[in-house]
XYZ file of N, CA, C and O in Angstrom:
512
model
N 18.110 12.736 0.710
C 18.409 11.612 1.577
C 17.451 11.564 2.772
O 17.293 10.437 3.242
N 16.819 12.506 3.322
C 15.919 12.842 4.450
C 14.819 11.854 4.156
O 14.468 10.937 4.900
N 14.324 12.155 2.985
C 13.595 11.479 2.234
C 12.964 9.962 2.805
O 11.946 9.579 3.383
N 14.377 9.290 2.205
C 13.933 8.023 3.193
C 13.781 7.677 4.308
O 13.028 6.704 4.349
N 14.201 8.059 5.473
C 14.052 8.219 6.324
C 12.568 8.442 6.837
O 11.969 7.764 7.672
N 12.073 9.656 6.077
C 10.964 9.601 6.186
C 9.635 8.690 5.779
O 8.499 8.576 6.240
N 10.282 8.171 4.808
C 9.367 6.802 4.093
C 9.613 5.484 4.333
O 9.119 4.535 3.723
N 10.797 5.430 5.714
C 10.907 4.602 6.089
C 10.369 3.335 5.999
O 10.701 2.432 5.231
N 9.299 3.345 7.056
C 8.315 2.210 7.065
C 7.761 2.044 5.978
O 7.818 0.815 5.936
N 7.203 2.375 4.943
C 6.649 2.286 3.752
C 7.007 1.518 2.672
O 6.292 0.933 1.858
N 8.663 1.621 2.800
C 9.891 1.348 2.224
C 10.150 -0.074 2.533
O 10.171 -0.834 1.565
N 10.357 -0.581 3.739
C 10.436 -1.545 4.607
C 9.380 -2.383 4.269
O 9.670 -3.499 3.840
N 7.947 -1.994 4.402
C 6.679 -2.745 4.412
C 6.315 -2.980 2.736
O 5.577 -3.920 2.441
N 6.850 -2.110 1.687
C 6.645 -2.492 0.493
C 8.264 -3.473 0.070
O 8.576 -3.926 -1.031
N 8.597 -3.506 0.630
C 10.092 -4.753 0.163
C 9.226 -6.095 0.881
O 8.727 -6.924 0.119
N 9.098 -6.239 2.223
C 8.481 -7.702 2.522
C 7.050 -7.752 1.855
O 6.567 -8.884 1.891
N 6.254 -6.787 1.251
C 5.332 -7.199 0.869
C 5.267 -8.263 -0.791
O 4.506 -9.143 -1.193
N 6.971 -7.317 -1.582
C 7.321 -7.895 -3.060
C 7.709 -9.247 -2.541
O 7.371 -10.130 -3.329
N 8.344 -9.711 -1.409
C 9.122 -10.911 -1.039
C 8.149 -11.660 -0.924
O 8.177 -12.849 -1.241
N 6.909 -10.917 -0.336
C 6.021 -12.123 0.302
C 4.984 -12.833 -1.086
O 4.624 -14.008 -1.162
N 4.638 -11.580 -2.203
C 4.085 -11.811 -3.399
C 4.999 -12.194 -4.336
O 4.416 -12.465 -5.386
N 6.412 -12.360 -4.422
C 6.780 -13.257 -5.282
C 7.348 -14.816 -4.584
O 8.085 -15.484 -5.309
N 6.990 -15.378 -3.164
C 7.556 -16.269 -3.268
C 6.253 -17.199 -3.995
O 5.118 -16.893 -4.360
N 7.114 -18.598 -3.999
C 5.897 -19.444 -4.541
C 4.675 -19.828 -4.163
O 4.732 -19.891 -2.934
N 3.582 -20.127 -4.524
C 2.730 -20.540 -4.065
C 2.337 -21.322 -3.118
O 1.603 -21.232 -2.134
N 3.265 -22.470 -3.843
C 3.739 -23.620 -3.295
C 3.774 -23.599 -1.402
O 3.174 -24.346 -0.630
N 4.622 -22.557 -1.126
C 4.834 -22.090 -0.100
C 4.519 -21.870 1.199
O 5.228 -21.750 2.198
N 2.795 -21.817 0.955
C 1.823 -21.316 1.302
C 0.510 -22.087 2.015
O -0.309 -22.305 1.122
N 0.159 -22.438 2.950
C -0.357 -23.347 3.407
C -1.828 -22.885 2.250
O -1.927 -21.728 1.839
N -2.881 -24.003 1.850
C -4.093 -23.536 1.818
C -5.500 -24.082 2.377
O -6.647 -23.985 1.941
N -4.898 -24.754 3.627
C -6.224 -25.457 4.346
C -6.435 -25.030 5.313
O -5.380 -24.631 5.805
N -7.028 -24.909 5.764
C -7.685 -23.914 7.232
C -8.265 -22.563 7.072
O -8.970 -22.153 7.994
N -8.035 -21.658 5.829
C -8.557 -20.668 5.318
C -9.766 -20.295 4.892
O -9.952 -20.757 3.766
N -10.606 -19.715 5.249
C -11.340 -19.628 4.133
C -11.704 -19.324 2.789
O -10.551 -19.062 2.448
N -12.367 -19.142 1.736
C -12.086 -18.526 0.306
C -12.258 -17.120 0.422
O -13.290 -16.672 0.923
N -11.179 -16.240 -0.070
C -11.630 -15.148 -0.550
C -10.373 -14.804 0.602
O -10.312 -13.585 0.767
N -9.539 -15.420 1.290
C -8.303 -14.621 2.309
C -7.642 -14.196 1.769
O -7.330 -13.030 2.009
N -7.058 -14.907 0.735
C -5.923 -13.942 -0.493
C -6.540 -12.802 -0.682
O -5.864 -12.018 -0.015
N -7.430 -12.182 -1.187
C -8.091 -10.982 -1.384
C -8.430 -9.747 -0.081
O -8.597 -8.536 -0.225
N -8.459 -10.774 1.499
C -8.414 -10.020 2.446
C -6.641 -9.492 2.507
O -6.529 -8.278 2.337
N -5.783 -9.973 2.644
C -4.628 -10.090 2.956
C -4.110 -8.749 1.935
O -3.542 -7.784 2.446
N -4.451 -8.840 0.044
C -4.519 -8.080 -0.089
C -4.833 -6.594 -0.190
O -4.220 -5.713 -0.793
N -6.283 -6.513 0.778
C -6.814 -5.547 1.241
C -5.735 -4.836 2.235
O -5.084 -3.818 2.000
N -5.723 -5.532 3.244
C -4.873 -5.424 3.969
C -3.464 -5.058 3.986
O -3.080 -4.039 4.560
N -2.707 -5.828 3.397
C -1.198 -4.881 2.798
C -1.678 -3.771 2.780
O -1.419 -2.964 3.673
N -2.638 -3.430 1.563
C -1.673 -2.498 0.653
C -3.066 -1.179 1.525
O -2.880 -0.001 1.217
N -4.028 -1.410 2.289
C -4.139 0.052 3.479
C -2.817 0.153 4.305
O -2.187 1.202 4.445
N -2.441 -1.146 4.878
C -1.275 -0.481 5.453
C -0.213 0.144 4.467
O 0.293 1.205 4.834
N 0.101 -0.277 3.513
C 1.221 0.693 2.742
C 0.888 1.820 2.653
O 1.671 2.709 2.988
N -0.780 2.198 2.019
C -0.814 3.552 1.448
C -0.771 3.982 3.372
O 0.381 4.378 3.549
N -1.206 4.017 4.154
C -1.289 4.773 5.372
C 0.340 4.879 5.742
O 0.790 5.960 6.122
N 0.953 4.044 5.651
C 2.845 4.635 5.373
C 3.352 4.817 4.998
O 4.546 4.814 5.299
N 2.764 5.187 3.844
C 2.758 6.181 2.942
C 2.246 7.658 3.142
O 2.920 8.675 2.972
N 1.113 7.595 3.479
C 0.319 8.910 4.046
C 1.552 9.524 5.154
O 2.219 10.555 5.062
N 1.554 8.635 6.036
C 1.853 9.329 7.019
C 3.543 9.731 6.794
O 3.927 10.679 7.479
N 4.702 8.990 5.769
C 6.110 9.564 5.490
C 5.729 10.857 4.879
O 6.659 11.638 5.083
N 4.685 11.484 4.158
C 4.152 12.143 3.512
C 3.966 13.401 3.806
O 4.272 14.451 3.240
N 3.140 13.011 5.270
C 2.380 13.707 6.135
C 3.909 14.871 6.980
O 3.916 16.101 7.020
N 4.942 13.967 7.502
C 6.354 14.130 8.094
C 7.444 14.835 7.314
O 8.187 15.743 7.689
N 7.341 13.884 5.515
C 7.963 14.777 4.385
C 7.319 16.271 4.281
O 8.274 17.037 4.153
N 6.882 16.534 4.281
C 5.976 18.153 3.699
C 6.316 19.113 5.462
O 6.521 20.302 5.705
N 6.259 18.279 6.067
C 6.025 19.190 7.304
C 4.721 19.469 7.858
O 4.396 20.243 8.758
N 4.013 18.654 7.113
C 2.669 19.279 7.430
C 1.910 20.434 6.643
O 0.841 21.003 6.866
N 2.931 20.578 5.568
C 1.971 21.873 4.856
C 1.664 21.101 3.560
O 1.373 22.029 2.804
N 1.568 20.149 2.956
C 1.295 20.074 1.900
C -0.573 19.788 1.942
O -1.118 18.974 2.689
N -1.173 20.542 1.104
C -2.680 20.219 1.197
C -3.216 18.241 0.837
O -2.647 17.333 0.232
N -4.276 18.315 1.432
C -4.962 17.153 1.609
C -5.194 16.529 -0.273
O -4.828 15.461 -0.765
N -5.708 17.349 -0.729
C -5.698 16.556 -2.132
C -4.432 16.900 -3.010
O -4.644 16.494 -4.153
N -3.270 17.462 -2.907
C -2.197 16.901 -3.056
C -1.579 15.698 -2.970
O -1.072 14.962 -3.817
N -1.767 15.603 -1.300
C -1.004 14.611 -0.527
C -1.639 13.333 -1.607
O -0.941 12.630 -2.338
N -3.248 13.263 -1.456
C -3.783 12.355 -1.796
C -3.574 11.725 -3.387
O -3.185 10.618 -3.761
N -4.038 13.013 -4.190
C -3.422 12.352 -5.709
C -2.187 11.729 -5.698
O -2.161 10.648 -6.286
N -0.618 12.308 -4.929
C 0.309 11.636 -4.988
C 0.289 10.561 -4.174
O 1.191 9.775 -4.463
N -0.446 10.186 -3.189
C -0.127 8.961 -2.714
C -1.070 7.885 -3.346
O -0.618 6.740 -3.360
N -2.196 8.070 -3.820
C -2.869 7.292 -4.731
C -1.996 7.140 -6.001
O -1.893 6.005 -6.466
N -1.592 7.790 -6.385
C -0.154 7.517 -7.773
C 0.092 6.386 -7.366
O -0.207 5.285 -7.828
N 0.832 6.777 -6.188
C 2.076 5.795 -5.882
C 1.788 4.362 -5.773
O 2.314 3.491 -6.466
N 0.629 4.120 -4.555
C 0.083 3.222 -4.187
C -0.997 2.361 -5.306
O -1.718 1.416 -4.985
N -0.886 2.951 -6.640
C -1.769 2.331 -7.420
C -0.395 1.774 -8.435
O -0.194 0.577 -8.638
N 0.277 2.632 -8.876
C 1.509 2.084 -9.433
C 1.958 0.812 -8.559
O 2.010 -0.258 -9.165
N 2.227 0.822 -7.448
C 2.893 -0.278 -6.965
C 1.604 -1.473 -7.227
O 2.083 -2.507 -7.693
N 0.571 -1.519 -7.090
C -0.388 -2.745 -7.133
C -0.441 -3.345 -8.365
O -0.554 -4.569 -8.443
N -0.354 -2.436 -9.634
C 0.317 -3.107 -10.757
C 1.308 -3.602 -10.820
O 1.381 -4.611 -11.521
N 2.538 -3.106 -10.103
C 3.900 -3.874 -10.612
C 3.810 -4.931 -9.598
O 4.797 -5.666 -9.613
N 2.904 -5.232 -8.705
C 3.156 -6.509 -7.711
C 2.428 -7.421 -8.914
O 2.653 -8.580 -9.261
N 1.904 -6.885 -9.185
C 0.596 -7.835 -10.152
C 1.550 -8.141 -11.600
O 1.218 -9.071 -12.337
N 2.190 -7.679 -11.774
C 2.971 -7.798 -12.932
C 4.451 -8.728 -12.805
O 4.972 -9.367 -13.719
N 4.843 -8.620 -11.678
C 5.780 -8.959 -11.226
C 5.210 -10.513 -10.802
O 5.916 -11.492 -11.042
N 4.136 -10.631 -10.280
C 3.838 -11.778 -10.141
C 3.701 -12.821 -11.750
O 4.284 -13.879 -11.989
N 2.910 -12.198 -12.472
C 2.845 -12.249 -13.946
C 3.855 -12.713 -14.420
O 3.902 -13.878 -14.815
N 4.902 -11.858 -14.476
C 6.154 -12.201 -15.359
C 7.270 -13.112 -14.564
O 7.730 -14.026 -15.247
N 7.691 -13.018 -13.439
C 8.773 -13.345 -12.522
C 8.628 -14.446 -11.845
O 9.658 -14.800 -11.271
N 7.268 -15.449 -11.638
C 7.547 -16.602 -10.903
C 6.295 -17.475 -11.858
O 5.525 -16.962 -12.671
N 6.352 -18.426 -11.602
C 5.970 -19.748 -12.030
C 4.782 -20.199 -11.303
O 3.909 -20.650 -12.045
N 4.529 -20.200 -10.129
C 3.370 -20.368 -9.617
C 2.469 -19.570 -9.161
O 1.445 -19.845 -8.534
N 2.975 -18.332 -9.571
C 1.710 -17.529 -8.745
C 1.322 -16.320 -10.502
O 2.042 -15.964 -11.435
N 0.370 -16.167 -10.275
C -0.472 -15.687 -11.295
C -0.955 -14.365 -10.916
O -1.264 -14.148 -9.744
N -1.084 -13.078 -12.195
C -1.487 -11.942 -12.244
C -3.392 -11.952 -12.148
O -3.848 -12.959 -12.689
N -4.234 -11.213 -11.689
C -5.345 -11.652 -11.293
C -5.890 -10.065 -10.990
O -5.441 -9.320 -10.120
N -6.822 -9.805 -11.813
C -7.402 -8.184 -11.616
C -7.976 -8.037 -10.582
O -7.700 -7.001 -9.978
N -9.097 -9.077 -9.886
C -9.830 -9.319 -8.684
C -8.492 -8.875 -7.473
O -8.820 -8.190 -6.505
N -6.950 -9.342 -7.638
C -6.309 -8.992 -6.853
C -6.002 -7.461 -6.858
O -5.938 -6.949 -5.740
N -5.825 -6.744 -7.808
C -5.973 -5.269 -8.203
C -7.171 -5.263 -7.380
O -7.017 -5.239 -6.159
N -8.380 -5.282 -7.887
C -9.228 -5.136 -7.308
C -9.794 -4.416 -5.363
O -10.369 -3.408 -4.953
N -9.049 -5.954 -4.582
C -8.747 -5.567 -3.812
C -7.600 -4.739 -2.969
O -7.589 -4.460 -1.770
N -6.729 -4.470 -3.902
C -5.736 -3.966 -3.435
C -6.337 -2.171 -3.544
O -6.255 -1.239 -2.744
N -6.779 -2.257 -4.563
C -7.763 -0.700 -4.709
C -8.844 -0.808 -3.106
O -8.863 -0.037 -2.147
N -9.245 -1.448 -3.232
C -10.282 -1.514 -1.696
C -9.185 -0.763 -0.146
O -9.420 0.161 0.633
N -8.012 -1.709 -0.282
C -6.969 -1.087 0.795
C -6.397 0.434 0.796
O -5.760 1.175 1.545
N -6.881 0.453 -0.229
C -5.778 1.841 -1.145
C -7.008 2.833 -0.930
O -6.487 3.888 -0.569
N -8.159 2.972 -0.969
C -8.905 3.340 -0.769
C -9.920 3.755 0.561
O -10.625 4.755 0.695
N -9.723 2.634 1.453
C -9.860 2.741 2.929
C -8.853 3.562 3.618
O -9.277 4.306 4.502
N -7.562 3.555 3.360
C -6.602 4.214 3.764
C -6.848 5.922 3.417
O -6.927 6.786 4.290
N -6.910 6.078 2.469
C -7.120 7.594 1.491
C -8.449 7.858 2.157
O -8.398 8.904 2.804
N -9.478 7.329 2.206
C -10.718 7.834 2.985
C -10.189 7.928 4.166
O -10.003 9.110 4.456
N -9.891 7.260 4.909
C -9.702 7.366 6.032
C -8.872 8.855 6.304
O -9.473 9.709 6.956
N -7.780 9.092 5.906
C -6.848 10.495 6.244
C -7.842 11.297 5.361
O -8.088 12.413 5.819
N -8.381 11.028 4.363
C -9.399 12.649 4.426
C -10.516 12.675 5.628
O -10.580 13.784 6.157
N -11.405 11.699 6.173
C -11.378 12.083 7.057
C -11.423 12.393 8.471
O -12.303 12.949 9.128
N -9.833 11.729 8.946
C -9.730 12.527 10.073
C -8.247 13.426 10.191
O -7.950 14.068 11.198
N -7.477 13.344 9.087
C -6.481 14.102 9.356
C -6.498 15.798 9.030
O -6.670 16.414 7.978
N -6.252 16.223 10.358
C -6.251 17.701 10.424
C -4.928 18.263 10.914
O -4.448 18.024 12.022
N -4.396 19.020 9.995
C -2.850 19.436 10.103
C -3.083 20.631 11.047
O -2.076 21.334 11.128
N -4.279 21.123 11.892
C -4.096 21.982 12.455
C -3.690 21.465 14.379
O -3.569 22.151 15.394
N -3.621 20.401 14.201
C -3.796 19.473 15.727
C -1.619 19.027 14.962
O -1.048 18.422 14.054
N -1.293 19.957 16.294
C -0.020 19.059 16.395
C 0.705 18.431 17.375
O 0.793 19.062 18.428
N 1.201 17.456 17.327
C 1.417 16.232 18.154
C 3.172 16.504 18.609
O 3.858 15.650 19.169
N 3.448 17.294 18.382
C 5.125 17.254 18.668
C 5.349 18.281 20.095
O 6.476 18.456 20.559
């Protein structure tokens, strides 16, 4: 049960992110944008997920779990979820469409995030 708690935000930020990718398209203003924002936006989510992810991670373990641990499992996670948004979009609504370019960038977020905590996170600096 600690668990969540600790994955709090992660938890939180991947529920409005399914709400926000399955509503309709329709929904969605598309003038004033430029091309290619859907693909920023998805960049965007999903570094912030994997980094609240990293960091429930970082809080779950205590701080002892090693760096490419942490990392294979949070790349799991965070790559599993970019398929089932992508799938979920696929199967579950009517106007919005599955799209690898959106994988794509969602790997870019997922990836900035994971570079990023290799490197600057050092479990020997503690903050408490």
């Amino acid at each position: 049960m600690n668990w969540i708690i600790n994955y709090a935000w992660a938890i939180i930020w991947a529920i409005i992110m399914m709400l926000l990718l399955l509503l309709p398209a329709n929904d969605f203003p598309t003038e004033g944008f430029f091309q290619g924002f859907d693909k920023l936006v998805h960049t965007g989510s999903f570094y912030l997920l994997t980094t609240l992810i990293l960091f429930g991670r970082v809080v779950d373990t205590k701080r002892r779990a090693t760096k490419v641990k942490t990392f294979i499992i949070v790349f799991c996670v965070a790559s599993f979820f970019a398929f089932f948004t992508e799938g979920a979009q696929m199967y579950f609504t009517q106007t919005r469409q599955a799209d690898w370019w959106d994988i794509f960038a969602d790997y870019v977020g997922i990836g900035m995030a994971l570079f990023s905590y290799l490197l600057l996170y050092n479990r020997k600096f503690q903050y408490s």
